[in-house]
Coordinates of C-alpha atoms in Angstrom, one line a residue:
M13 CA -36.4 3.1 -14.2
N14 CA -37.8 5.4 -16.9
N15 CA -36.3 5.6 -20.5
F16 CA -34.5 8.9 -19.9
A17 CA -32.8 7.6 -16.7
H18 CA -32.0 4.4 -18.4
T19 CA -30.4 6.2 -21.4
L20 CA -28.5 8.5 -19.0
D21 CA -27.2 5.6 -17.1
R22 CA -25.9 3.9 -20.2
L23 CA -24.2 7.1 -21.4
L24 CA -22.5 7.5 -18.0
F25 CA -21.3 3.9 -18.2
L26 CA -20.0 4.4 -21.8
L27 CA -18.2 7.6 -20.7
M28 CA -16.5 5.8 -17.8
F29 CA -15.5 2.9 -20.1
L30 CA -14.0 5.2 -22.7
S31 CA -12.2 7.1 -20.0
G32 CA -10.7 3.9 -18.8
L33 CA -9.5 3.0 -22.3
C34 CA -7.9 6.4 -22.6
L35 CA -6.1 5.9 -19.3
I36 CA -4.9 2.5 -20.3
G37 CA -3.9 3.4 -23.9
C38 CA -2.9 7.0 -23.7
Q39 CA -1.2 7.7 -20.4
K40 CA 1.6 6.3 -18.4
P41 CA 0.1 5.0 -15.1
S42 CA 0.4 7.3 -12.2
G43 CA 2.6 5.7 -9.6
S44 CA 1.0 7.9 -6.8
V45 CA -2.4 6.5 -7.6
E46 CA -1.1 2.9 -7.9
L47 CA 0.7 3.1 -4.5
S48 CA -2.3 4.7 -2.9
K49 CA -4.6 1.8 -3.9
A50 CA -2.1 -0.9 -3.3
K51 CA -2.6 -3.1 -0.3
L52 CA 0.1 -2.4 2.4
P53 CA 0.0 -5.3 4.9
A54 CA 2.5 -3.5 7.1
K55 CA -0.3 -1.1 7.9
D56 CA -2.0 -4.0 9.7
Y57 CA 0.6 -3.4 12.5
R58 CA 1.2 -0.4 14.7
Y59 CA 4.9 0.5 14.9
V60 CA 6.6 1.8 18.0
I61 CA 10.2 2.7 18.3
C62 CA 12.4 2.9 21.4
T63 CA 15.7 4.6 20.3
D64 CA 18.8 6.0 22.1
M65 CA 19.7 8.0 18.9
T66 CA 23.3 6.9 19.2
H67 CA 25.8 6.6 16.3
D68 CA 23.6 4.6 14.0
D69 CA 20.0 5.2 15.1
D70 CA 19.9 8.5 13.4
N71 CA 20.6 6.9 10.0
S72 CA 17.9 4.2 10.6
L73 CA 15.4 7.0 11.3
I74 CA 16.4 8.8 8.1
R75 CA 15.8 5.6 6.1
L76 CA 12.5 4.8 7.9
L77 CA 11.0 8.3 7.1
H78 CA 11.4 7.6 3.4
Y79 CA 8.9 4.7 3.9
A80 CA 6.6 6.6 6.4
N81 CA 3.7 6.2 3.9
E82 CA 3.9 2.4 4.2
I83 CA 4.4 1.9 8.0
D84 CA 2.0 3.1 10.7
I85 CA 4.4 4.8 13.1
E86 CA 2.6 5.5 16.4
A87 CA 5.4 6.4 18.8
I88 CA 9.1 7.4 18.7
I89 CA 10.5 7.2 22.3
V90 CA 14.0 8.7 22.7
T91 CA 15.6 7.3 25.8
E92 CA 19.1 8.0 27.2
Q93 CA 21.5 5.1 26.9
G94 CA 24.8 4.2 28.6
P95 CA 27.5 3.5 29.3
E96 CA 29.4 4.9 26.3
T97 CA 27.1 7.9 25.9
W98 CA 27.8 9.1 29.5
K99 CA 31.2 10.2 28.2
I100 CA 29.6 12.7 25.9
E101 CA 28.8 16.1 27.5
D102 CA 25.0 16.9 27.6
W103 CA 24.2 13.7 25.7
P104 CA 20.5 13.5 26.5
N105 CA 19.9 16.9 24.9
K106 CA 22.2 16.2 22.0
M107 CA 20.3 13.0 21.1
W108 CA 17.0 14.7 21.5
N109 CA 18.1 17.5 19.3
R110 CA 19.4 15.1 16.7
A111 CA 16.0 13.5 16.4
Q112 CA 14.3 17.0 16.1
D113 CA 16.8 18.0 13.4
I114 CA 15.9 15.0 11.3
L115 CA 12.2 15.8 11.7
D116 CA 12.9 19.4 10.7
K117 CA 14.6 18.2 7.5
Y118 CA 11.8 15.8 6.8
E119 CA 9.4 18.7 6.9
L120 CA 11.3 20.4 4.1
V121 CA 10.9 17.4 1.8
E122 CA 7.6 15.9 2.8
D123 CA 5.6 17.7 0.0
N124 CA 8.0 16.3 -2.6
L125 CA 7.7 12.8 -1.1
R126 CA 3.9 13.0 -1.6
K127 CA 4.5 13.5 -5.4
H128 CA 5.5 9.8 -5.4
A129 CA 3.0 8.3 -3.0
D130 CA 0.1 9.3 -0.8
G131 CA 0.2 8.8 2.9
F132 CA 3.3 10.5 4.1
P133 CA 2.4 12.0 7.5
S134 CA 3.4 15.6 8.4
A135 CA 6.5 16.5 10.4
G136 CA 4.0 18.0 12.9
Y137 CA 2.5 14.5 13.4
F138 CA 6.0 13.0 14.0
R139 CA 6.9 15.7 16.5
S140 CA 3.6 15.0 18.4
I141 CA 4.5 11.3 18.8
T142 CA 8.2 11.8 19.6
K143 CA 8.6 11.8 23.3
R144 CA 11.5 11.8 25.8
G145 CA 12.0 8.8 28.0
M146 CA 14.0 8.6 31.2
G147 CA 16.9 6.6 32.5
S148 CA 19.9 4.7 31.4
A149 CA 21.6 1.6 32.6
E150 CA 25.1 0.4 32.9
R151 CA 24.5 -3.1 31.9
M152 CA 24.4 -3.4 28.2
S153 CA 24.8 -6.6 26.1
G154 CA 28.2 -8.2 26.8
S155 CA 29.0 -6.0 29.9
S156 CA 29.9 -7.7 33.1
D157 CA 29.3 -5.8 36.3
E158 CA 28.8 -9.1 38.2
G159 CA 25.4 -8.0 39.7
A160 CA 26.4 -4.6 41.0
E161 CA 23.2 -3.1 39.6
H162 CA 19.6 -4.4 39.9
F163 CA 16.5 -4.4 37.8
W164 CA 14.6 -2.2 40.2
D165 CA 17.2 0.5 40.1
Y166 CA 15.6 1.6 36.9
V167 CA 11.9 0.7 37.1
G168 CA 9.2 1.8 39.6
E169 CA 7.8 4.9 41.4
G170 CA 9.4 8.2 40.4
R171 CA 10.5 7.0 37.0
D172 CA 7.6 8.0 34.8
S173 CA 8.4 10.3 31.8
D174 CA 6.7 11.9 28.9
G175 CA 7.6 8.8 26.9
S176 CA 6.2 6.2 29.4
R177 CA 3.0 8.2 29.8
F178 CA 2.6 8.4 26.0
L179 CA 3.1 4.7 25.6
Q180 CA 0.3 4.1 28.0
E181 CA -1.9 6.1 25.7
V182 CA -0.8 3.9 22.9
F183 CA -1.6 0.8 24.9
D184 CA -5.1 2.1 25.8
R185 CA -6.2 3.0 22.2
E186 CA -9.2 1.1 20.9
D187 CA -7.2 -0.5 18.0
E188 CA -7.0 -4.3 17.8
R189 CA -4.0 -4.4 15.5
P190 CA -0.8 -5.9 16.9
I191 CA 1.8 -3.4 18.3
Y192 CA 5.2 -4.0 16.7
V193 CA 7.8 -2.6 19.1
A194 CA 11.3 -2.1 17.8
F195 CA 14.0 -1.8 20.4
W196 CA 16.7 0.2 18.7
G197 CA 17.9 1.2 22.1
G198 CA 17.3 0.5 25.7
P199 CA 13.8 -0.8 26.8
I200 CA 13.8 1.2 30.1
T201 CA 11.0 3.6 29.2
F202 CA 8.9 0.8 27.6
V203 CA 9.3 -1.4 30.7
Q204 CA 8.4 1.6 33.0
A205 CA 5.2 2.2 30.8
T206 CA 4.3 -1.5 31.1
W207 CA 4.9 -1.6 34.8
R208 CA 2.7 1.5 35.3
Y209 CA 0.1 -0.1 33.0
E210 CA 0.0 -3.0 35.4
Q211 CA -0.7 -0.8 38.3
S212 CA -3.8 0.7 36.7
H213 CA -5.3 -2.2 34.8
T214 CA -6.7 -5.6 35.5
A215 CA -4.8 -8.8 34.9
G216 CA -7.0 -9.5 32.0
E217 CA -6.3 -6.2 30.4
V218 CA -2.6 -6.6 30.9
Q219 CA -2.7 -10.0 29.2
A220 CA -4.7 -8.6 26.3
L221 CA -1.9 -6.1 25.9
M222 CA 0.7 -8.8 26.0
D223 CA -1.2 -10.7 23.3
K224 CA -0.9 -7.7 21.0
L225 CA 2.8 -7.1 21.5
I226 CA 5.5 -8.1 19.0
F227 CA 9.0 -7.3 20.0
H228 CA 12.0 -6.8 17.7
C229 CA 15.1 -6.6 19.8
I230 CA 18.3 -5.2 18.4
S231 CA 20.5 -6.6 21.1
F232 CA 19.0 -6.4 24.6
Q233 CA 20.7 -3.1 25.5
D234 CA 20.1 -3.4 29.3
I235 CA 18.9 -5.4 32.3
T236 CA 15.3 -4.1 32.3
F237 CA 14.4 -6.5 29.5
E238 CA 14.4 -9.1 32.3
Y239 CA 10.8 -8.0 32.8
F240 CA 9.9 -10.0 29.7
I241 CA 12.7 -12.5 29.0
D242 CA 15.2 -14.5 31.1
L243 CA 18.2 -12.9 29.5
D244 CA 20.8 -15.2 31.0
S245 CA 19.1 -18.2 29.3
I246 CA 19.8 -16.5 25.9
C247 CA 23.2 -14.9 26.2
G248 CA 24.4 -15.6 29.8
R249 CA 25.9 -12.2 30.3
F250 CA 23.5 -10.2 32.4
Y251 CA 23.5 -11.6 35.9
G252 CA 19.7 -11.3 35.8
D253 CA 18.2 -10.5 39.2
Y254 CA 14.5 -10.1 38.4
S255 CA 12.5 -12.5 40.5
G256 CA 8.9 -11.5 39.7
E257 CA 6.5 -13.1 37.3
R258 CA 7.5 -12.1 33.7
L259 CA 5.1 -10.7 31.2
V260 CA 5.4 -12.6 27.9
P261 CA 4.5 -10.8 24.7
S262 CA 3.0 -12.8 21.8
V263 CA 6.3 -12.8 19.9
S264 CA 9.9 -11.7 20.7
L265 CA 12.2 -11.5 17.7
I266 CA 15.8 -11.5 19.0
D267 CA 18.8 -10.3 17.0
T268 CA 21.9 -10.2 19.2
D269 CA 24.6 -9.7 16.6
H270 CA 23.3 -9.9 12.9
F271 CA 22.4 -6.2 13.0
W272 CA 26.1 -5.3 12.9
K273 CA 26.1 -6.3 9.3
Y274 CA 24.2 -3.1 8.5
I275 CA 27.0 -0.9 10.0
G276 CA 28.8 0.2 6.8
A277 CA 26.4 -1.7 4.5
T278 CA 25.4 1.4 2.5
D279 CA 27.3 3.6 0.1
V280 CA 27.1 7.0 1.8
P281 CA 28.3 9.0 -1.2
T282 CA 25.4 7.5 -3.3
I283 CA 22.9 8.5 -0.6
H284 CA 24.3 12.1 -0.6
A285 CA 24.3 12.3 -4.4
N286 CA 20.7 11.2 -4.6
S287 CA 19.2 13.1 -1.6
G288 CA 17.9 16.4 -0.6
V289 CA 18.3 18.0 2.9
L290 CA 17.1 14.9 4.8
G291 CA 19.5 12.4 3.2
D292 CA 22.3 15.0 3.6
L293 CA 22.1 14.3 7.3
Y294 CA 23.1 10.6 6.8
D295 CA 26.5 10.0 8.3
E296 CA 29.1 7.2 8.5
G297 CA 27.6 5.6 11.6
G298 CA 25.8 2.9 9.7
E299 CA 22.3 1.6 10.3
G300 CA 22.4 -1.1 13.0
D301 CA 18.7 -0.8 13.8
T302 CA 17.3 -0.8 10.3
P303 CA 16.7 -4.6 10.3
A304 CA 13.9 -3.9 12.8
F305 CA 11.7 -2.5 10.1
L306 CA 13.0 -4.0 6.9
N307 CA 10.6 -7.0 7.0
L308 CA 7.7 -4.6 7.2
I309 CA 8.9 -3.0 3.9
S310 CA 9.5 -6.3 2.2
M311 CA 6.1 -7.6 3.4
N312 CA 4.6 -4.7 1.4
L313 CA 6.6 -5.9 -1.6
G314 CA 5.2 -9.5 -1.3
L315 CA 8.2 -11.2 0.2
S316 CA 8.0 -11.5 4.0
D317 CA 5.2 -12.0 6.6
I318 CA 5.5 -10.7 10.1
S319 CA 3.3 -13.5 11.3
Q320 CA 5.7 -16.1 9.8
P321 CA 9.2 -15.4 11.3
T322 CA 10.7 -18.5 9.6
W323 CA 9.9 -17.2 6.2
G324 CA 12.6 -14.6 6.1
G325 CA 12.8 -11.3 4.3
W326 CA 14.8 -8.1 4.1
G327 CA 15.0 -7.9 7.9
D328 CA 16.3 -11.4 8.6
R329 CA 14.9 -14.8 9.3
F330 CA 14.1 -16.2 12.8
I331 CA 13.8 -19.7 14.2
P332 CA 12.1 -20.8 17.5
H333 CA 14.0 -20.6 20.7
T334 CA 13.3 -22.9 23.7
L335 CA 11.8 -19.9 25.6
P336 CA 8.1 -19.3 25.1
N337 CA 7.2 -17.0 22.2
V338 CA 10.9 -16.2 21.5
W339 CA 12.4 -16.4 18.0
E340 CA 16.1 -15.8 17.3
A341 CA 17.9 -14.7 14.2
D342 CA 19.1 -17.8 12.5
D343 CA 21.9 -17.1 9.9
P344 CA 23.4 -13.7 9.1
N345 CA 23.4 -14.7 5.4
E346 CA 19.7 -14.5 5.5
L347 CA 19.9 -10.8 6.4
M348 CA 22.5 -10.0 3.8
R349 CA 20.9 -12.1 1.1
W350 CA 18.6 -9.1 0.3
L351 CA 21.1 -6.2 0.9
E352 CA 21.3 -5.1 -2.7
A353 CA 17.5 -5.0 -3.1
A354 CA 17.0 -3.1 0.2
N355 CA 19.7 -0.6 -0.6
N356 CA 18.6 0.1 -4.1
S357 CA 15.1 0.7 -2.7
F358 CA 16.5 3.3 -0.3
Y359 CA 18.7 5.0 -2.9
A360 CA 15.7 5.4 -5.2
R361 CA 13.6 6.8 -2.4
C362 CA 16.3 9.3 -1.6
K363 CA 15.6 10.8 -5.0
W364 CA 12.0 11.3 -4.0
E365 CA 13.2 14.2 -1.8
T366 CA 13.8 16.5 -4.7
L367 CA 12.7 15.1 -8.1
D368 CA 9.3 14.7 -9.8
F369 CA 7.6 11.4 -10.4
A370 CA 8.8 11.0 -14.0
Q371 CA 12.4 11.5 -13.0
V372 CA 12.9 8.6 -10.6
N373 CA 12.2 4.9 -10.3
H374 CA 9.4 3.3 -8.4
D375 CA 8.7 -0.3 -7.4
P376 CA 7.4 -2.7 -10.0
V377 CA 4.3 -4.7 -9.0
A378 CA 4.7 -8.5 -9.0
A379 CA 1.6 -10.6 -9.9
F380 CA 0.8 -14.2 -9.8
E381 CA -1.8 -15.1 -12.5
G382 CA -3.1 -11.6 -12.3
D383 CA -3.1 -11.3 -8.5
T384 CA -1.1 -8.2 -7.6
S385 CA -1.6 -8.2 -3.9
P386 CA 1.4 -8.8 -1.7
D387 CA -0.2 -11.9 -0.2
A388 CA 1.5 -15.2 -0.5
V389 CA 0.0 -17.8 -2.8
F390 CA -0.8 -21.3 -1.4
L391 CA -1.1 -24.1 -4.0
T392 CA -1.6 -27.8 -3.7
G393 CA -0.9 -30.5 -6.3
S394 CA -0.4 -34.2 -6.7
L395 CA 3.1 -35.6 -6.2
G396 CA 4.9 -35.7 -9.5
E397 CA 2.3 -33.3 -11.0
E398 CA 3.4 -30.4 -13.2
V399 CA 2.5 -27.1 -11.6
S400 CA 2.1 -24.0 -13.7
L401 CA 3.5 -20.6 -12.5
S402 CA 2.7 -17.3 -14.2
A403 CA 3.7 -13.8 -13.5
L404 CA 1.0 -12.5 -15.8
G405 CA -0.3 -9.1 -14.7
S406 CA 3.0 -7.8 -13.3
T407 CA 3.4 -4.1 -14.1
D408 CA 5.7 -1.2 -13.6
P409 CA 4.4 2.3 -12.8
D410 CA 7.2 3.9 -14.8
G411 CA 6.6 1.8 -17.9
D412 CA 10.0 0.1 -17.4
A413 CA 10.8 -3.3 -18.9
L414 CA 10.5 -6.2 -16.5
T415 CA 12.6 -9.4 -16.0
Y416 CA 11.5 -12.4 -14.1
S417 CA 13.2 -14.9 -11.8
W418 CA 11.6 -18.0 -10.3
W419 CA 13.7 -19.7 -7.6
H420 CA 13.4 -22.3 -4.9
Y421 CA 14.0 -20.9 -1.5
P422 CA 14.7 -24.0 0.6
V423 CA 15.7 -22.3 3.9
P424 CA 12.1 -21.4 5.1
G425 CA 10.5 -24.4 3.6
S426 CA 10.5 -27.9 5.1
Y427 CA 11.6 -29.4 1.8
Q428 CA 15.3 -29.2 1.1
G429 CA 15.6 -31.3 -2.0
E430 CA 16.3 -30.2 -5.6
V431 CA 13.5 -28.5 -7.5
A432 CA 13.7 -28.2 -11.3
I433 CA 12.0 -25.0 -12.5
M434 CA 11.7 -24.9 -16.3
S435 CA 12.5 -21.6 -18.0
N436 CA 12.9 -19.9 -14.6
Q437 CA 13.6 -16.5 -16.3
S438 CA 10.3 -16.5 -18.2
E439 CA 7.1 -14.8 -17.3
S440 CA 5.4 -18.2 -17.2
T441 CA 7.0 -21.5 -16.3
T442 CA 6.3 -24.9 -14.8
L443 CA 7.8 -27.2 -12.1
M444 CA 7.3 -30.8 -11.1
L445 CA 6.0 -31.3 -7.6
P446 CA 8.7 -33.6 -6.1
Q447 CA 7.6 -37.2 -5.6
D448 CA 9.2 -37.2 -2.1
L449 CA 7.6 -33.9 -0.9
G450 CA 5.4 -35.8 1.5
D451 CA 3.7 -33.4 4.0
R452 CA 6.4 -30.8 3.7
Q453 CA 6.1 -27.4 2.1
L454 CA 8.0 -25.9 -0.9
H455 CA 8.7 -22.2 -1.1
I456 CA 9.1 -20.6 -4.6
V457 CA 9.9 -16.9 -4.9
L458 CA 9.1 -14.9 -7.9
E459 CA 11.3 -11.8 -8.2
V460 CA 10.2 -9.1 -10.7
L461 CA 13.0 -6.7 -11.5
D462 CA 12.6 -3.5 -13.5
D463 CA 15.3 -1.8 -15.6
G464 CA 15.1 1.6 -14.0
H465 CA 18.0 3.2 -12.2
P466 CA 18.6 1.9 -9.6
S467 CA 16.7 -1.3 -10.5
L468 CA 14.0 -2.3 -8.1
R469 CA 12.3 -5.5 -7.1
S470 CA 8.9 -6.8 -6.0
Y471 CA 8.0 -10.4 -5.1
K472 CA 5.4 -13.1 -5.0
R473 CA 5.9 -16.0 -2.6
V474 CA 4.3 -19.3 -3.7
V475 CA 4.0 -22.0 -1.0
L476 CA 3.4 -25.5 -2.5
S477 CA 2.2 -28.6 -0.7
A478 CA 0.8 -32.0 -1.7
K479 CA -2.9 -32.7 -1.8
D480 CA -4.2 -34.8 1.1

């Protein structure tokens, strides 16, 4: 390198350094920039929704769109559902139009949402991935028709739809990420798409698809889920009649009744007071399907991990069932434990519809010893050893004051004993690794809370075990 080039290089480095100092010392950090650069582990999954757009699905969709920058939504399949909807005149068109109305209102606020974070897709994109399914079934969870209807009444030749054809496109994409399928409504269209996929693909290709699929079932809705799971072995109410070989996805998360806790769990006047035209559509029907994406959001905040169902998070905690690859919701308290944090997050995002960045609150960033990624921290130590814990490096994009809380979360860990955390409200603290820990794991959660309005939380999960 000649002298001139060397001098120029040094000057450019000095200019960049001084610019960085100015950004640190002279400006409040830009939340949009911070969120754009942040790792969003939920983006490691492709999110597919099957919805009937009944009394609560619309509210769940409204909430989800406020987080559309953080979740890779690939398909919204709107499928007719019965039996209660058959009593509503022209129901299939009404539910389809309801979804379109929500997307129309999203279009009016999407530019303002982007003032707060990059990555919000256009309403045009959402319209392009929203497809109509076909079919409805009498037999929903808890119904009892004593076998009057059959699986093959709803799946097979002549039952393809725009929705099932689009799902096959999703299946065929060259994308190795898992496909997280949320059944807010009946699975009829998804089952039809899978059945059709079987007709045109090899057994190896079908198995490769199954290995990608993660199901989150808000109830079972209808008999067609027999294609994947022996329903009678879980709830004993379906009179299952499917006799073929089942296709088993990599994970099925089953919530047969906890989701009801989200009916009436929000304060509707608060949503309306904080929102623009999108939130104004929110009604009194509740959000029974929202738990099917909350763990994706809390994974971005450092709490949950979709690959670890027993860890728990905003969208509930799941334990293994005796059926292969099936996990069921454990304790409704594990869903409601996080209600305040999840609702405050939504209330804050409602304000994103109309206000500028400086006028609203944004998530703090929790750190563990300077690590600001949402990834869990795994530590080992000797039994009886003092372990240091530090939230150094935690920040807030709005410059809000932060408070800290370190606590033992015994439910997901295999160690249930008492754990003494010294100064658990401090930025840095210590704990003693229990002498009787053995080969069990200890889960410690760091909650970082800002003093904005409403106050928001981010997390770091620390998993401790003894050295070999």
